[in-house]
Short mmCIF file of C-alpha atoms in Angstrom, two decimals:
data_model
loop_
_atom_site.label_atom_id
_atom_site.label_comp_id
_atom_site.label_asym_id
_atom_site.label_seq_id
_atom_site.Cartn_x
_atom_site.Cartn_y
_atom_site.Cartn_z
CA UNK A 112 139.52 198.13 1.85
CA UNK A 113 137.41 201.00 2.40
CA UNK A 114 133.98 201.26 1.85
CA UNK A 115 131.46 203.79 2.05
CA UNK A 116 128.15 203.53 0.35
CA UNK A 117 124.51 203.77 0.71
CA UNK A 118 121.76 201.63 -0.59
CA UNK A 119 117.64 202.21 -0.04
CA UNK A 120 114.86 200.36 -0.42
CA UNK A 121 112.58 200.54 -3.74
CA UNK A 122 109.37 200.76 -1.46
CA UNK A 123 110.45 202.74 1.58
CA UNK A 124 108.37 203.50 4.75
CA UNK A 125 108.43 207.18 4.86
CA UNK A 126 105.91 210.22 6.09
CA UNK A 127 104.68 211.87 3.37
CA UNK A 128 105.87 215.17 1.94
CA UNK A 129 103.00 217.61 3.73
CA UNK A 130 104.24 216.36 7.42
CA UNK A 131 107.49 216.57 6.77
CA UNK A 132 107.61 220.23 5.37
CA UNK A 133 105.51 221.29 8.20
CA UNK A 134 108.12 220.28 10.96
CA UNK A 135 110.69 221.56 8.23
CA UNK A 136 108.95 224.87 8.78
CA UNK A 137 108.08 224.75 12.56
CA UNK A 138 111.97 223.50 12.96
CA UNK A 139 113.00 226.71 10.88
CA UNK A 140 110.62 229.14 12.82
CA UNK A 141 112.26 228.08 16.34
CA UNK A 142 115.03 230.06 15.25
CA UNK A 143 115.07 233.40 15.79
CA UNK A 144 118.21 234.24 13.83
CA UNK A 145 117.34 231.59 10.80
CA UNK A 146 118.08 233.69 7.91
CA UNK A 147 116.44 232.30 4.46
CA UNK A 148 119.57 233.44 2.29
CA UNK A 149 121.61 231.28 4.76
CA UNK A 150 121.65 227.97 2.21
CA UNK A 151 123.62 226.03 4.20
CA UNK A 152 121.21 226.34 7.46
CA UNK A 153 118.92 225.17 5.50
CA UNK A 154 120.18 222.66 3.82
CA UNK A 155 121.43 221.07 6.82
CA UNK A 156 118.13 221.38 8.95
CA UNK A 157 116.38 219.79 5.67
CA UNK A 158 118.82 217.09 5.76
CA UNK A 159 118.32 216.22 9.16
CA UNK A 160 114.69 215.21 8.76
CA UNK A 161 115.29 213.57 4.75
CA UNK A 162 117.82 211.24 6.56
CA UNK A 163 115.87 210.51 9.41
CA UNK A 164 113.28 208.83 7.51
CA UNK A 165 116.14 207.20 5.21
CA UNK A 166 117.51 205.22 7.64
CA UNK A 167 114.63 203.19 9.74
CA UNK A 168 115.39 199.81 9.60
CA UNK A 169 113.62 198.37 5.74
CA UNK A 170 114.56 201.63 4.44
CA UNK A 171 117.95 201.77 3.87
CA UNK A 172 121.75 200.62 4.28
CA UNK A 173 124.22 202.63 5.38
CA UNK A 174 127.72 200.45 4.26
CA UNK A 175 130.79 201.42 6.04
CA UNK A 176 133.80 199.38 5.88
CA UNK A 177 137.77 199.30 6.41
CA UNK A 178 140.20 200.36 9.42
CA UNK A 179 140.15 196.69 10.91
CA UNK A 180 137.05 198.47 13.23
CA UNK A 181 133.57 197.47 13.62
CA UNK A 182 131.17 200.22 12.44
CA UNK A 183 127.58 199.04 13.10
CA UNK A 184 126.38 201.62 15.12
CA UNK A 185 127.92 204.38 13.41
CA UNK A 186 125.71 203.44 10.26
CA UNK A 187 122.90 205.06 12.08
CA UNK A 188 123.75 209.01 12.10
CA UNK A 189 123.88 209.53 8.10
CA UNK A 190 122.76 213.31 8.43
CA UNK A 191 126.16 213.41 10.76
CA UNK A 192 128.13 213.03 7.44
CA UNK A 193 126.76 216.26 6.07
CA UNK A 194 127.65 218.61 4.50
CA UNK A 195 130.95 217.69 5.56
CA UNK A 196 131.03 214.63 2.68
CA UNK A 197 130.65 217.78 0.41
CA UNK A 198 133.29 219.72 1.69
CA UNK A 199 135.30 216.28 1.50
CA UNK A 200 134.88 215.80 -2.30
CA UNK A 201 135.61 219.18 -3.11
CA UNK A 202 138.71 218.83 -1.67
CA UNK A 203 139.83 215.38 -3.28
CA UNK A 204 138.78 216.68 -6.53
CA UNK A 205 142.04 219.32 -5.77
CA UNK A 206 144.18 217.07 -4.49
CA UNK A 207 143.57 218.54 -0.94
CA UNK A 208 143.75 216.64 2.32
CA UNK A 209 140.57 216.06 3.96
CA UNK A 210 138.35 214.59 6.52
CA UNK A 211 135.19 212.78 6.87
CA UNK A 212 133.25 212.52 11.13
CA UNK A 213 131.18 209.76 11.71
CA UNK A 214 129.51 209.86 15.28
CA UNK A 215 128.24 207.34 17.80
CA UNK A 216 126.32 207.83 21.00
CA UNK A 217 129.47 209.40 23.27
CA UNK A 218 132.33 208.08 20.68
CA UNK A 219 133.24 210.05 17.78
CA UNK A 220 135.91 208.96 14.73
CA UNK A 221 136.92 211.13 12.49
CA UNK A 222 138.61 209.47 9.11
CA UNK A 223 141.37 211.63 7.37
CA UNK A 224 142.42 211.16 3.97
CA UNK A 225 145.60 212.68 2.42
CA UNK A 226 148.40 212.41 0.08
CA UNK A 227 151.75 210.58 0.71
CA UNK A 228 154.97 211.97 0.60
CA UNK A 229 157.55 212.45 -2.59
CA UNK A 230 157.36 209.82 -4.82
CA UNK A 231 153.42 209.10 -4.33
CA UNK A 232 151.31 209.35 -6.89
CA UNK A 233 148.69 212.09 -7.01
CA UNK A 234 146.06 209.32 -7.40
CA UNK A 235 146.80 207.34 -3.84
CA UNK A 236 145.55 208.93 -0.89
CA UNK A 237 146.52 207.19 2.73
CA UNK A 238 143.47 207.30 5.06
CA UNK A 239 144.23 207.18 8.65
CA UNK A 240 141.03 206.83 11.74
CA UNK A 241 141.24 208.57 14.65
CA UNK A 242 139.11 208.73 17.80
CA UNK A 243 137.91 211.89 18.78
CA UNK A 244 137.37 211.03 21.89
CA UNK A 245 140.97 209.65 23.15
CA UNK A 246 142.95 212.31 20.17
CA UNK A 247 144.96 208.58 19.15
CA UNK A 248 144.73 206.72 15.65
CA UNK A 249 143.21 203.59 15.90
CA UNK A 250 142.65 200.46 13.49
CA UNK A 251 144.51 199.98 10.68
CA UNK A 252 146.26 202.11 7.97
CA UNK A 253 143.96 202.44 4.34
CA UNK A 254 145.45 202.94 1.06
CA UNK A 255 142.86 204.33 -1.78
CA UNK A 256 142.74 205.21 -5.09
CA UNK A 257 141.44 209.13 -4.70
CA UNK A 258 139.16 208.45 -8.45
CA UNK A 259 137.76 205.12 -6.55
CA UNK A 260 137.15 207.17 -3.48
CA UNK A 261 135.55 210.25 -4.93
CA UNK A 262 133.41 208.15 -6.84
CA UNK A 263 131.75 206.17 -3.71
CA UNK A 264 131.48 209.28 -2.26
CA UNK A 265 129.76 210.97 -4.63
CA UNK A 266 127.30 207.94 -5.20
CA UNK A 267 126.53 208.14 -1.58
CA UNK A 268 125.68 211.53 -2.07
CA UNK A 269 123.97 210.74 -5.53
CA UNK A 270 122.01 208.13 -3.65
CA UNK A 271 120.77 210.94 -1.22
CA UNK A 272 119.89 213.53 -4.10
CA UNK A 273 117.78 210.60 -5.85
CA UNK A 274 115.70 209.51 -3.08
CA UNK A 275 114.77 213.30 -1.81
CA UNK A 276 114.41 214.70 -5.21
CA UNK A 277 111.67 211.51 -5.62
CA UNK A 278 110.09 211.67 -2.77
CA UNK A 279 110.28 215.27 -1.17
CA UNK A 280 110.31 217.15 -4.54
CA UNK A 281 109.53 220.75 -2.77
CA UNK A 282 112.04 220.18 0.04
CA UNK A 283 114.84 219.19 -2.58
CA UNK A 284 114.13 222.24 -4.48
CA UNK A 285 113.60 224.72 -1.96
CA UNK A 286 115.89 223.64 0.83
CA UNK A 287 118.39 220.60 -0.55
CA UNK A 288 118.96 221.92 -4.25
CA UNK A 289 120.55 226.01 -3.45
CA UNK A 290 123.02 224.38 -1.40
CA UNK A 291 123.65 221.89 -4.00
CA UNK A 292 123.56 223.96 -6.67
CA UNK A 293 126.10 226.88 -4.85
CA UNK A 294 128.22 224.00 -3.98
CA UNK A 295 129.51 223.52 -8.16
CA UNK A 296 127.89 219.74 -7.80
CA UNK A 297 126.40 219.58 -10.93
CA UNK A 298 127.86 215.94 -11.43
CA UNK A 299 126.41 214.83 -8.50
CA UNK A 300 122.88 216.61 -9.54
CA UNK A 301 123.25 214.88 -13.18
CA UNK A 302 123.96 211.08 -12.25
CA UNK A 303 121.28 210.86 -9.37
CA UNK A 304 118.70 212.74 -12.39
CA UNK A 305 120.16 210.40 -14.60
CA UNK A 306 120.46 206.84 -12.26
CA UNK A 307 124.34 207.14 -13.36
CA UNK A 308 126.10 206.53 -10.44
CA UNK A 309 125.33 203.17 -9.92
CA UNK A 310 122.09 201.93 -8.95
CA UNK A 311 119.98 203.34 -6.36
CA UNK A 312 116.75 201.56 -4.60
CA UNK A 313 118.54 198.14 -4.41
CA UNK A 314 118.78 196.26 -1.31
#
């Protein structure tokens, strides 16, 4: 069965908000294109340094599961997983085929998700891994429930919304929340505000 979900600790061992916003800024400044308006750019480049102090070891959990592989190390690049994961429950919520990349130090896997053929109902998706590297499937075949899938997905991303808005309250609303926001993820916004998706700060 497939698995994807992300736990953090209730007393995490994180910089605090001034340090991070200044290499937010310095980061920003390196770039001589970086355009403000550009909501993605900076989401992502915000991302990069919220999920860096997520994952330490004592922080956090990073649960992937399913395929018949191993995934240990591939727990360790969360910030690899977006936007994409975004883009990837947009698309289940229309019944789209999709994609999620998870990447290891010189191996990359890329999980696809889609519907069957006629006959399939339009709440199974099949979920196939691939390696990036060699272009062949590898593992073993998933079949999902799309609802039970969106909804780990989205408390993964839930998870994510709850610890930055909490503890990097100006980067979530400057840099994390536009992108959010111009995304249509109001549900996502909503249960993290609201601690319904599941619980959050459980080991």
């Amino acid at each position: 069965m497939a698995i994807f979900k992300l736990a953090i600790s209730e007393n995490p061992t994180i910089r605090p908000e001034k340090r991070l916003l200044g290499e937010l800024y310095e980061n920003l400044e390196f770039y001589d294109d970086y355009d403000p308006k550009d909501l993605r750019a900076s989401f992502i480049e915000a991302c990069n340094l919220v999920c860096a102090e997520i994952l330490p070891v004592g922080n956090s959990e990073l649960t992937i599961q399913g395929y018949g592989l191993e995934w240990k190390e591939y727990r360790k690049y969360l910030d690899n997983i977006f936007p994409e994961i975004l883009d990837a429950i947009s698309d289940l919520k229309n019944n789209k085929p999709t994609k999620l990349v998870f990447y290891d130090v010189g191996s990359e896997r890329a999980i696809k998700f889609f519907q069957g053929g006629n006959g399939s109902t339009a709440n199974i998706f099949y979920s196939k891994c691939y390696s990036l590297t060699s272009d062949k499937d590898i593992g073993v075949d998933e079949v999902i429930d799309r609802n039970n899938l969106i909804d780990q997905l989205i408390s993964l991303v839930g998870t994510f919304v709850k610890f930055s808005e909490s503890y990097y309250p100006s980067v979530y609303a400057d840099f994390l929340y536009p992108y959010l926001r111009e995304y249509d993820l109001g549900t996502v916004i909503e249960g993290a505000e609201a601690g319904a998706i599941g619980p959050w700060g459980v080991r």
